[in-house]
mmCIF file of C-alpha atoms in Angstrom:
data_model
loop_
_atom_site.group_PDB
_atom_site.id
_atom_site.type_symbol
_atom_site.label_atom_id
_atom_site.label_comp_id
_atom_site.label_asym_id
_atom_site.label_seq_id
_atom_site.Cartn_x
_atom_site.Cartn_y
_atom_site.Cartn_z
ATOM 1 C CA THR A 1 -95.409 -47.621 134.837
ATOM 2 C CA GLU A 2 -98.739 -47.071 136.574
ATOM 3 C CA GLY A 3 -100.176 -45.464 133.457
ATOM 4 C CA THR A 4 -99.239 -48.411 131.240
ATOM 5 C CA ASN A 5 -100.611 -50.842 133.814
ATOM 6 C CA ALA A 6 -103.869 -48.853 133.993
ATOM 7 C CA VAL A 7 -104.321 -49.087 130.211
ATOM 8 C CA ILE A 8 -103.554 -52.816 130.145
ATOM 9 C CA LYS A 9 -105.937 -53.468 133.041
ATOM 10 C CA ALA A 10 -108.726 -51.440 131.415
ATOM 11 C CA ALA A 11 -108.250 -53.281 128.126
ATOM 12 C CA SER A 12 -108.871 -56.597 129.853
ATOM 13 C CA GLU A 13 -111.537 -55.605 132.413
ATOM 14 C CA ALA A 14 -113.628 -52.729 131.005
ATOM 15 C CA PRO A 15 -116.449 -52.092 131.608
ATOM 16 C CA VAL A 16 -115.882 -52.410 135.352
ATOM 17 C CA ARG A 17 -119.563 -52.017 136.189
ATOM 18 C CA LYS A 18 -122.787 -53.012 134.513
ATOM 19 C CA MET A 19 -124.330 -50.108 132.651
ATOM 20 C CA HIS A 20 -127.976 -49.151 132.826
ATOM 21 C CA GLY A 21 -129.968 -46.223 131.505
ATOM 22 C CA HIS A 22 -130.253 -43.530 134.142
ATOM 23 C CA GLY A 23 -132.217 -40.352 134.772
ATOM 24 C CA GLY A 24 -134.820 -41.294 132.169
ATOM 25 C CA SER A 25 -132.168 -41.982 129.527
ATOM 26 C CA VAL A 26 -131.965 -45.074 127.356
ATOM 27 C CA ARG A 27 -129.109 -47.598 127.362
ATOM 28 C CA VAL A 28 -127.532 -47.807 123.887
ATOM 29 C CA GLU A 29 -125.434 -50.477 122.204
ATOM 30 C CA PHE A 30 -123.510 -49.900 118.987
ATOM 31 C CA PRO A 31 -120.920 -51.880 116.996
ATOM 32 C CA SER A 32 -117.423 -50.409 117.234
ATOM 33 C CA ALA A 33 -115.343 -50.929 114.116
ATOM 34 C CA LYS A 34 -112.357 -49.383 115.894
ATOM 35 C CA MET A 35 -112.466 -51.702 118.911
ATOM 36 C CA GLY A 36 -113.968 -54.768 117.190
ATOM 37 C CA CYS A 37 -116.749 -55.246 119.723
ATOM 38 C CA THR A 38 -120.142 -53.908 120.808
ATOM 39 C CA MET A 39 -119.963 -50.805 122.987
ATOM 40 C CA VAL A 40 -122.578 -50.120 125.661
ATOM 41 C CA CYS A 41 -123.486 -46.539 126.619
ATOM 42 C CA GLU A 42 -125.698 -45.338 129.465
ATOM 43 C CA SER A 43 -127.503 -42.653 127.446
ATOM 44 C CA ARG A 44 -128.136 -41.520 123.878
ATOM 45 C CA THR A 45 -127.607 -37.832 124.555
ATOM 46 C CA VAL A 46 -124.244 -37.853 126.363
ATOM 47 C CA GLU A 47 -122.288 -41.121 126.443
ATOM 48 C CA TYR A 48 -123.419 -42.283 122.992
ATOM 49 C CA GLU A 49 -122.588 -38.966 121.298
ATOM 50 C CA MET A 50 -119.190 -38.741 122.979
ATOM 51 C CA ALA A 51 -118.350 -42.387 122.239
ATOM 52 C CA LEU A 52 -119.137 -41.984 118.543
ATOM 53 C CA GLU A 53 -116.817 -38.979 118.476
ATOM 54 C CA LEU A 54 -114.028 -41.297 119.655
ATOM 55 C CA GLU A 55 -115.060 -43.872 117.076
ATOM 56 C CA ARG A 56 -114.723 -41.301 114.274
ATOM 57 C CA ASP A 57 -111.653 -39.369 115.488
ATOM 58 C CA PRO A 58 -108.616 -40.571 113.488
ATOM 59 C CA ASP A 59 -106.290 -39.418 116.297
ATOM 60 C CA VAL A 60 -107.909 -41.897 118.722
ATOM 61 C CA LEU A 61 -106.179 -45.272 118.529
ATOM 62 C CA ALA A 62 -108.277 -47.088 121.158
ATOM 63 C CA TYR A 63 -110.809 -46.395 123.891
ATOM 64 C CA TRP A 64 -112.635 -48.245 126.636
ATOM 65 C CA LEU A 65 -115.896 -47.230 128.331
ATOM 66 C CA GLN A 66 -116.306 -47.432 132.134
ATOM 67 C CA PRO A 67 -112.624 -48.447 132.258
ATOM 68 C CA MET A 68 -111.707 -48.364 135.974
ATOM 69 C CA THR A 69 -112.580 -47.170 139.460
ATOM 70 C CA LEU A 70 -110.635 -44.289 141.004
ATOM 71 C CA GLU A 71 -110.506 -43.363 144.676
ATOM 72 C CA LEU A 72 -110.324 -39.594 145.105
ATOM 73 C CA GLU A 73 -109.532 -37.582 148.219
ATOM 74 C CA LEU A 74 -111.675 -34.451 148.425
ATOM 75 C CA ALA A 75 -110.312 -31.338 150.183
ATOM 76 C CA PRO A 76 -107.270 -33.152 151.683
ATOM 77 C CA GLY A 77 -105.977 -31.677 154.945
ATOM 78 C CA LYS A 78 -109.226 -29.785 155.600
ATOM 79 C CA PRO A 79 -111.909 -30.506 158.187
ATOM 80 C CA GLY A 80 -114.495 -32.868 156.785
ATOM 81 C CA ALA A 81 -112.174 -34.209 154.081
ATOM 82 C CA SER A 82 -113.516 -37.384 152.549
ATOM 83 C CA ARG A 83 -112.754 -40.052 150.000
ATOM 84 C CA ILE A 84 -115.044 -41.112 147.157
ATOM 85 C CA ALA A 85 -114.887 -43.741 144.423
ATOM 86 C CA ILE A 86 -115.717 -42.721 140.859
ATOM 87 C CA THR A 87 -115.844 -44.549 137.534
ATOM 88 C CA PRO A 88 -114.691 -42.335 134.622
ATOM 89 C CA ASP A 89 -116.679 -42.736 131.429
ATOM 90 C CA ALA A 90 -113.774 -43.460 129.088
ATOM 91 C CA LEU A 91 -110.072 -44.209 128.883
ATOM 92 C CA ILE A 92 -108.741 -42.908 125.565
ATOM 93 C CA VAL A 93 -105.394 -43.627 123.904
ATOM 94 C CA THR A 94 -104.460 -41.149 121.153
ATOM 95 C CA ARG A 95 -101.337 -40.797 119.047
ATOM 96 C CA THR A 96 -99.804 -38.357 121.528
ATOM 97 C CA ALA A 97 -101.547 -38.739 124.908
ATOM 98 C CA VAL A 98 -103.751 -40.837 127.185
ATOM 99 C CA TYR A 99 -106.936 -39.377 128.672
ATOM 100 C CA LEU A 100 -109.494 -40.300 131.289
ATOM 101 C CA ASP A 101 -112.782 -38.569 130.507
ATOM 102 C CA GLU A 102 -115.730 -37.820 132.730
ATOM 103 C CA TRP A 103 -118.754 -36.961 130.571
ATOM 104 C CA LYS A 104 -121.607 -34.788 131.817
ATOM 105 C CA PRO A 105 -124.704 -33.168 130.263
ATOM 106 C CA THR A 106 -123.805 -29.642 129.139
ATOM 107 C CA ASP A 107 -126.128 -27.795 131.534
ATOM 108 C CA ARG A 108 -125.131 -29.955 134.492
ATOM 109 C CA CYS A 109 -121.422 -29.589 133.729
ATOM 110 C CA GLU A 110 -121.678 -25.815 133.989
ATOM 111 C CA ARG A 111 -123.182 -26.100 137.499
ATOM 112 C CA LEU A 112 -120.626 -28.528 138.918
ATOM 113 C CA PRO A 113 -118.118 -25.967 140.303
ATOM 114 C CA SER A 114 -120.836 -24.347 142.433
ATOM 115 C CA SER A 115 -122.700 -27.523 143.410
ATOM 116 C CA ARG A 116 -119.583 -29.623 144.172
ATOM 117 C CA PRO A 117 -116.730 -27.176 144.895
ATOM 118 C CA ASN A 118 -114.603 -29.839 146.636
ATOM 119 C CA ARG A 119 -114.489 -31.847 143.426
ATOM 120 C CA TYR A 120 -114.730 -29.331 140.560
ATOM 121 C CA ARG A 121 -113.621 -25.817 139.685
ATOM 122 C CA VAL A 122 -113.206 -23.595 136.619
ATOM 123 C CA ASP A 123 -109.651 -23.117 135.311
ATOM 124 C CA ALA A 124 -108.101 -19.955 133.850
ATOM 125 C CA GLU A 125 -109.406 -20.827 130.379
ATOM 126 C CA GLY A 126 -112.989 -21.238 131.574
ATOM 127 C CA HIS A 127 -113.039 -25.040 131.457
ATOM 128 C CA VAL A 128 -114.520 -27.189 134.223
ATOM 129 C CA ILE A 129 -111.831 -29.411 135.744
ATOM 130 C CA SER A 130 -111.610 -31.899 138.615
ATOM 131 C CA PRO A 131 -108.440 -31.170 140.653
ATOM 132 C CA PRO A 132 -108.714 -34.323 142.842
ATOM 133 C CA ALA A 133 -108.947 -36.536 139.742
ATOM 134 C CA ILE A 134 -106.113 -34.655 138.018
ATOM 135 C CA GLN A 135 -103.947 -35.084 141.114
ATOM 136 C CA LYS A 136 -104.736 -38.798 141.162
ATOM 137 C CA VAL A 137 -103.838 -39.678 137.554
ATOM 138 C CA SER A 138 -101.235 -37.051 136.568
ATOM 139 C CA PRO A 139 -98.367 -39.101 138.096
ATOM 140 C CA TRP A 140 -99.423 -41.905 135.742
ATOM 141 C CA GLY A 141 -98.912 -39.705 132.681
ATOM 142 C CA ILE A 142 -102.687 -39.558 132.099
ATOM 143 C CA THR A 143 -104.722 -36.375 131.570
ATOM 144 C CA PHE A 144 -108.123 -36.197 133.289
ATOM 145 C CA ARG A 145 -110.823 -34.198 131.478
ATOM 146 C CA VAL A 146 -114.397 -33.179 132.269
ATOM 147 C CA ARG A 147 -116.239 -32.937 128.946
ATOM 148 C CA HIS A 148 -119.774 -32.499 127.625
ATOM 149 C CA PRO A 149 -121.519 -32.703 124.209
ATOM 150 C CA GLY A 150 -121.374 -28.912 123.972
ATOM 151 C CA HIS A 151 -117.700 -29.397 123.053
ATOM 152 C CA LEU A 152 -118.910 -31.002 119.807
ATOM 153 C CA PRO A 153 -120.151 -28.993 116.775
ATOM 154 C CA ALA A 154 -123.939 -28.797 116.407
ATOM 155 C CA LYS A 155 -123.802 -30.184 112.857
ATOM 156 C CA TYR A 156 -121.762 -33.160 114.058
ATOM 157 C CA LEU A 157 -124.362 -33.953 116.718
ATOM 158 C CA GLU A 158 -127.149 -33.607 114.126
ATOM 159 C CA ASN A 159 -125.392 -36.170 111.935
ATOM 160 C CA LEU A 160 -124.950 -38.575 114.846
ATOM 161 C CA GLU A 161 -128.659 -38.312 115.533
ATOM 162 C CA TYR A 162 -129.375 -38.882 111.844
ATOM 163 C CA LEU A 163 -127.231 -42.048 111.896
ATOM 164 C CA ARG A 164 -128.495 -43.254 115.261
ATOM 165 C CA ASP A 165 -130.877 -45.961 114.021
ATOM 166 C CA TYR A 166 -128.267 -47.286 111.597
ATOM 167 C CA ALA A 167 -125.634 -47.486 114.360
ATOM 168 C CA ASP A 168 -127.884 -49.448 116.708
ATOM 169 C CA ALA A 169 -126.573 -52.920 117.486
ATOM 170 C CA GLU A 170 -129.915 -54.391 116.403
ATOM 171 C CA ALA A 171 -129.813 -52.705 112.986
ATOM 172 C CA PRO A 172 -129.278 -55.258 110.187
ATOM 173 C CA ALA A 173 -125.725 -55.411 108.868
ATOM 174 C CA LEU A 174 -125.038 -54.812 105.197
ATOM 175 C CA PRO A 175 -125.018 -58.058 103.181
ATOM 176 C CA ASP A 176 -121.638 -58.839 101.629
ATOM 177 C CA GLU A 177 -123.108 -58.465 98.135
ATOM 178 C CA LEU A 178 -124.201 -54.888 98.885
ATOM 179 C CA LYS A 179 -120.840 -54.060 100.450
ATOM 180 C CA GLN A 180 -119.113 -55.213 97.265
ATOM 181 C CA ARG A 181 -121.430 -53.124 95.071
ATOM 182 C CA ILE A 182 -120.904 -50.013 97.193
ATOM 183 C CA THR A 183 -117.148 -50.568 97.205
ATOM 184 C CA GLY A 184 -117.275 -51.064 93.439
ATOM 185 C CA THR A 185 -119.225 -47.827 92.951
ATOM 186 C CA LEU A 186 -116.652 -45.891 94.982
ATOM 187 C CA ALA A 187 -113.792 -47.593 93.134
ATOM 188 C CA GLN A 188 -115.179 -46.225 89.856
ATOM 189 C CA CYS A 189 -116.021 -42.808 91.316
ATOM 190 C CA ALA A 190 -113.964 -41.937 94.396
ATOM 191 C CA PHE A 191 -116.494 -39.431 95.736
ATOM 192 C CA GLY A 192 -119.859 -37.860 95.046
ATOM 193 C CA THR A 193 -122.851 -36.361 96.764
ATOM 194 C CA LEU A 194 -125.146 -38.825 98.444
ATOM 195 C CA ARG A 195 -127.868 -37.966 95.913
ATOM 196 C CA ASP A 196 -125.560 -38.546 92.922
ATOM 197 C CA LEU A 197 -124.348 -41.883 94.257
ATOM 198 C CA ILE A 198 -127.906 -43.071 94.810
ATOM 199 C CA ALA A 199 -128.696 -42.054 91.217
ATOM 200 C CA CYS A 200 -125.747 -44.166 89.977
ATOM 201 C CA ASP A 201 -127.451 -47.319 91.269
ATOM 202 C CA PRO A 202 -130.997 -46.755 92.601
ATOM 203 C CA SER A 203 -131.091 -50.292 93.975
ATOM 204 C CA ILE A 204 -128.546 -49.126 96.580
ATOM 205 C CA THR A 205 -130.878 -47.019 98.705
ATOM 206 C CA VAL A 206 -130.099 -44.175 101.071
ATOM 207 C CA ASP A 207 -130.578 -46.654 103.954
ATOM 208 C CA HIS A 208 -127.867 -48.858 102.469
ATOM 209 C CA TRP A 209 -125.480 -45.916 102.095
ATOM 210 C CA LEU A 210 -126.066 -44.725 105.665
ATOM 211 C CA ARG A 211 -125.441 -48.205 107.025
ATOM 212 C CA ALA A 212 -122.277 -48.353 104.873
ATOM 213 C CA ILE A 213 -121.121 -45.120 106.511
ATOM 214 C CA VAL A 214 -121.701 -46.573 109.992
ATOM 215 C CA GLU A 215 -119.818 -49.755 109.084
ATOM 216 C CA GLY A 216 -116.889 -47.796 107.611
ATOM 217 C CA VAL A 217 -117.453 -49.046 104.051
ATOM 218 C CA ALA A 218 -117.847 -45.405 102.975
ATOM 219 C CA VAL A 219 -116.502 -42.185 104.516
ATOM 220 C CA VAL A 220 -118.223 -38.836 105.173
ATOM 221 C CA ASP A 221 -117.264 -35.530 106.777
ATOM 222 C CA LEU A 222 -119.611 -35.518 109.765
ATOM 223 C CA ARG A 223 -118.422 -32.127 110.990
ATOM 224 C CA ASN A 224 -118.972 -30.178 107.785
ATOM 225 C CA ASP A 225 -121.629 -31.918 105.666
ATOM 226 C CA ARG A 226 -125.237 -32.406 106.773
ATOM 227 C CA LEU A 227 -126.253 -35.941 105.803
ATOM 228 C CA ALA A 228 -129.931 -35.034 105.752
ATOM 229 C CA GLU A 229 -129.191 -32.789 102.744
ATOM 230 C CA GLN A 230 -128.357 -35.419 100.148
ATOM 231 C CA HIS A 231 -127.551 -32.914 97.384
ATOM 232 C CA THR A 232 -124.668 -31.341 99.361
ATOM 233 C CA ALA A 233 -123.415 -34.213 101.580
ATOM 234 C CA PHE A 234 -120.371 -35.857 100.000
ATOM 235 C CA VAL A 235 -119.462 -39.540 100.382
ATOM 236 C CA TYR A 236 -115.847 -40.602 99.861
ATOM 237 C CA ARG A 237 -114.021 -43.823 99.075
ATOM 238 C CA ASP A 238 -111.590 -43.423 101.990
ATOM 239 C CA GLU A 239 -110.171 -40.913 104.491
ATOM 240 C CA GLN A 240 -107.324 -39.939 102.177
ATOM 241 C CA THR A 241 -109.708 -38.980 99.374
ATOM 242 C CA MET A 242 -111.848 -37.008 101.828
ATOM 243 C CA HIS A 243 -108.879 -34.987 103.107
ATOM 244 C CA VAL A 244 -107.730 -34.116 99.578
ATOM 245 C CA MET A 245 -111.226 -33.053 98.551
ATOM 246 C CA GLN A 246 -111.776 -31.037 101.732
ATOM 247 C CA ARG A 247 -108.840 -28.889 100.673
ATOM 248 C CA GLU A 248 -110.146 -28.687 97.105
ATOM 249 C CA ARG A 249 -113.650 -27.705 98.232
ATOM 250 C CA GLU A 250 -112.131 -24.862 100.249
ATOM 251 C CA ALA A 251 -110.174 -23.729 97.190
ATOM 252 C CA ALA A 252 -113.398 -23.867 95.154
ATOM 253 C CA VAL A 253 -114.934 -21.355 97.551
ATOM 254 C CA HIS A 254 -112.265 -18.801 96.699
ATOM 255 C CA ARG A 255 -112.586 -19.498 92.970
ATOM 256 C CA GLN A 256 -116.309 -18.878 93.216
ATOM 257 C CA PHE A 257 -115.767 -15.602 95.075
ATOM 258 C CA LEU A 258 -113.251 -14.493 92.456
ATOM 259 C CA ARG A 259 -115.871 -15.048 89.748
ATOM 260 C CA HIS A 260 -118.987 -13.777 91.490
ATOM 261 C CA GLY A 261 -117.801 -11.683 94.454
ATOM 262 C CA PHE A 262 -118.797 -12.166 98.086
ATOM 263 C CA GLU A 263 -122.186 -13.867 98.328
ATOM 264 C CA LEU A 264 -123.825 -15.577 101.297
ATOM 265 C CA VAL A 265 -125.745 -18.783 100.583
ATOM 266 C CA HIS A 266 -127.618 -21.259 102.760
ATOM 267 C CA GLY A 267 -125.294 -23.880 104.233
ATOM 268 C CA MET A 268 -122.110 -21.789 103.872
ATOM 269 C CA THR A 269 -119.749 -22.113 106.852
ATOM 270 C CA PHE A 270 -117.175 -19.572 107.999
ATOM 271 C CA LEU A 271 -114.789 -18.820 110.871
ATOM 272 C CA LEU A 272 -114.946 -15.507 112.739
ATOM 273 C CA ASP A 273 -113.083 -14.609 115.949
ATOM 274 C CA GLY A 274 -112.142 -18.251 116.439
ATOM 275 C CA LYS A 275 -115.749 -19.467 116.205
ATOM 276 C CA ARG A 276 -117.418 -21.430 113.441
ATOM 277 C CA TYR A 277 -120.780 -20.344 111.982
ATOM 278 C CA GLU A 278 -123.197 -21.741 109.433
ATOM 279 C CA VAL A 279 -125.545 -19.567 107.352
ATOM 280 C CA GLU A 280 -129.174 -20.574 107.921
ATOM 281 C CA THR A 281 -131.124 -17.927 105.982
ATOM 282 C CA VAL A 282 -130.148 -14.891 103.897
ATOM 283 C CA GLY A 283 -132.273 -11.741 103.671
ATOM 284 C CA ASN A 284 -131.798 -8.484 101.797
ATOM 285 C CA THR A 285 -129.549 -6.862 104.400
ATOM 286 C CA GLU A 286 -129.064 -9.441 107.170
ATOM 287 C CA ALA A 287 -128.285 -13.137 107.481
ATOM 288 C CA LEU A 288 -129.274 -15.557 110.235
ATOM 289 C CA VAL A 289 -126.279 -17.689 111.271
ATOM 290 C CA ARG A 290 -125.809 -20.452 113.842
ATOM 291 C CA ASP A 291 -122.699 -21.207 115.878
ATOM 292 C CA ASP A 292 -121.345 -24.652 116.775
ATOM 293 C CA GLU A 293 -123.315 -24.699 120.018
ATOM 294 C CA GLY A 294 -126.589 -24.270 118.147
ATOM 295 C CA ARG A 295 -127.157 -20.593 119.030
ATOM 296 C CA SER A 296 -128.574 -18.349 116.293
ATOM 297 C CA LEU A 297 -127.859 -14.676 115.695
ATOM 298 C CA SER A 298 -128.533 -12.089 112.987
ATOM 299 C CA LEU A 299 -125.607 -10.308 111.297
ATOM 300 C CA LYS A 300 -125.480 -7.590 108.660
ATOM 301 C CA ILE A 301 -124.372 -8.873 105.259
ATOM 302 C CA SER A 302 -122.363 -5.685 104.616
ATOM 303 C CA THR A 303 -120.442 -6.245 107.866
ATOM 304 C CA LEU A 304 -119.659 -9.860 106.960
ATOM 305 C CA GLU A 305 -118.461 -8.809 103.503
ATOM 306 C CA GLN A 306 -116.145 -6.196 104.998
ATOM 307 C CA LEU A 307 -114.755 -8.755 107.454
ATOM 308 C CA TYR A 308 -114.117 -11.134 104.541
ATOM 309 C CA LEU A 309 -112.363 -8.468 102.480
ATOM 310 C CA THR A 310 -110.088 -7.623 105.420
ATOM 311 C CA SER A 311 -109.318 -11.344 105.989
ATOM 312 C CA LYS A 312 -110.988 -11.367 109.410
ATOM 313 C CA LEU A 313 -113.668 -13.788 108.197
ATOM 314 C CA HIS A 314 -112.501 -17.082 106.697
ATOM 315 C CA VAL A 315 -114.995 -18.989 104.541
ATOM 316 C CA GLU A 316 -114.692 -22.742 105.019
ATOM 317 C CA SER A 317 -117.203 -24.184 102.576
ATOM 318 C CA ILE A 318 -120.027 -23.408 100.191
ATOM 319 C CA PRO A 319 -122.437 -26.218 99.259
ATOM 320 C CA CYS A 320 -121.962 -27.338 95.660
ATOM 321 C CA ALA A 321 -119.154 -24.855 95.017
ATOM 322 C CA GLY A 322 -118.297 -26.614 91.762
ATOM 323 C CA THR A 323 -115.524 -28.883 93.057
ATOM 324 C CA GLU A 324 -116.834 -31.773 90.981
ATOM 325 C CA PHE A 325 -115.750 -29.881 87.829
ATOM 326 C CA SER A 326 -112.229 -28.872 88.918
ATOM 327 C CA ALA A 327 -109.121 -30.465 87.467
ATOM 328 C CA LEU A 328 -108.122 -31.903 90.829
ATOM 329 C CA ALA A 329 -111.590 -33.295 91.474
ATOM 330 C CA GLU A 330 -111.626 -35.057 88.107
ATOM 331 C CA ALA A 331 -108.132 -36.438 88.732
ATOM 332 C CA VAL A 332 -109.040 -37.754 92.185
ATOM 333 C CA ARG A 333 -112.364 -39.121 90.949
ATOM 334 C CA THR A 334 -110.631 -41.562 88.590
ATOM 335 C CA ALA A 335 -107.344 -42.153 90.461
ATOM 336 C CA THR A 336 -106.609 -45.204 92.571
ATOM 337 C CA PRO A 337 -105.785 -44.776 96.281
ATOM 338 C CA ALA A 338 -102.157 -45.623 95.469
ATOM 339 C CA GLU A 339 -102.003 -42.899 92.815
ATOM 340 C CA VAL A 340 -103.448 -40.291 95.201
ATOM 341 C CA GLU A 341 -100.958 -41.307 97.887
ATOM 342 C CA ASP A 342 -98.077 -41.129 95.388
ATOM 343 C CA ALA A 343 -99.108 -37.614 94.280
ATOM 344 C CA GLN A 344 -99.283 -36.439 97.889
ATOM 345 C CA ARG A 345 -95.855 -37.934 98.600
ATOM 346 C CA LYS A 346 -94.287 -36.177 95.589
ATOM 347 C CA LEU A 347 -95.826 -32.854 96.621
ATOM 348 C CA ALA A 348 -94.514 -33.260 100.179
ATOM 349 C CA ILE A 349 -91.006 -34.079 98.898
ATOM 350 C CA ALA A 350 -91.001 -31.153 96.468
ATOM 351 C CA GLU A 351 -92.038 -28.743 99.233
ATOM 352 C CA GLY A 352 -89.454 -30.067 101.682
ATOM 353 C CA GLU A 353 -91.966 -31.677 104.055
ATOM 354 C CA GLU A 354 -90.446 -35.126 103.477
ATOM 355 C CA PRO A 355 -86.843 -36.169 102.694
ATOM 356 C CA ALA A 356 -86.031 -36.440 98.994
ATOM 357 C CA GLY A 357 -84.211 -39.751 99.402
ATOM 358 C CA ASP A 358 -82.926 -40.929 96.024
ATOM 359 C CA VAL A 359 -85.095 -38.542 93.940
ATOM 360 C CA PRO A 360 -82.730 -36.900 91.365
ATOM 361 C CA ALA A 361 -82.193 -33.135 91.652
ATOM 362 C CA ARG A 362 -83.407 -32.662 88.054
ATOM 363 C CA THR A 363 -86.696 -34.436 88.913
ATOM 364 C CA LEU A 364 -87.135 -32.254 91.996
ATOM 365 C CA ARG A 365 -86.646 -29.112 89.900
ATOM 366 C CA GLU A 366 -89.252 -30.311 87.396
ATOM 367 C CA TRP A 367 -91.764 -31.118 90.164
ATOM 368 C CA ARG A 368 -91.257 -27.651 91.674
ATOM 369 C CA ARG A 369 -91.659 -25.998 88.274
ATOM 370 C CA LEU A 370 -94.954 -27.799 87.670
ATOM 371 C CA ILE A 371 -96.181 -26.930 91.187
ATOM 372 C CA ALA A 372 -95.342 -23.245 90.729
ATOM 373 C CA GLN A 373 -97.018 -23.197 87.306
ATOM 374 C CA ALA A 374 -100.198 -24.808 88.684
ATOM 375 C CA ARG A 375 -100.433 -22.331 91.542
ATOM 376 C CA LEU A 376 -99.819 -19.385 89.218
ATOM 377 C CA GLN A 377 -102.827 -20.552 87.181
ATOM 378 C CA GLY A 378 -104.950 -20.969 90.327
ATOM 379 C CA ASP A 379 -104.929 -24.790 90.105
ATOM 380 C CA ASP A 380 -104.098 -27.298 92.796
ATOM 381 C CA PRO A 381 -100.648 -28.853 92.178
ATOM 382 C CA LEU A 382 -101.970 -32.316 93.056
ATOM 383 C CA ALA A 383 -103.982 -32.298 89.829
#
């Protein structure tokens, strides 16, 4: 098919044009663990941020920058119709779809429908789209998107900026001896805050840990933890451990509220009306919060508490909510990756999410009894 051929051609030819910094921006190179090569971006503030999102997104299987040239017909059948050639910024293959992305600065993206109406418009959901590009690639089974860094959470972008120097292609790679020591530390303790891990072996500095994160030797939650705050930013042995502990940290929030009642603290994140907010400062009656686009607003604490009590506000995380002392946290901390995977598999089988196979009915009943007992006591059944 044309779509398959487009992907194969991009894989062998991308980038199709030489990339330079433009508009005062700086050309950036960074090592891609996912693609096994050095990626070149035309700017730090758009292409680099978007490319690192692809590098970190587990749903993205492969991507190529400046992958192909497309010829688009603008306003076909109308007087003055014309054809133009464009080079999309990325071709992205995910587990379920293939995308061609055109990346723009946030402020410029918002102006495109009025400045270039033949090429862009706003759809029913308020997103900027490019109908000529969609018409061109849709028959190939490819989705064309116009995106900008504003689609990414503010905390995520802050972390990318924090890691920028360590992700530069000229940054020194971790020596094998340091990689082995970091891997050994995480083998003994599957997760911990950045500050705690540095305390475990002070000769492994914060610079070493940040480079390890860039190289994929260690894993962090870039969307929810702020790396600059070493006492609350968690580092994990692998993605599986991170996903288990993300769930446990959320459960720890509710345990803390059960003990102490609703209380806003700096760094807490919550969802309200489909938007995500982070608490910046807390006063006597009001709290200053920031949304994912970096905008700040003041909200009454009494209003937020009422929204929480009526389940309209969902708390995602509280820094240092005590997860390191929970039964599940202690179990994961000392378990091997294989043991964590086996526990997850048993839980999925017991809850009917995976086929039981040759697991005896008596064993299934016992697993379900233990799961029910754990939940009745407020514990996570994985523990």
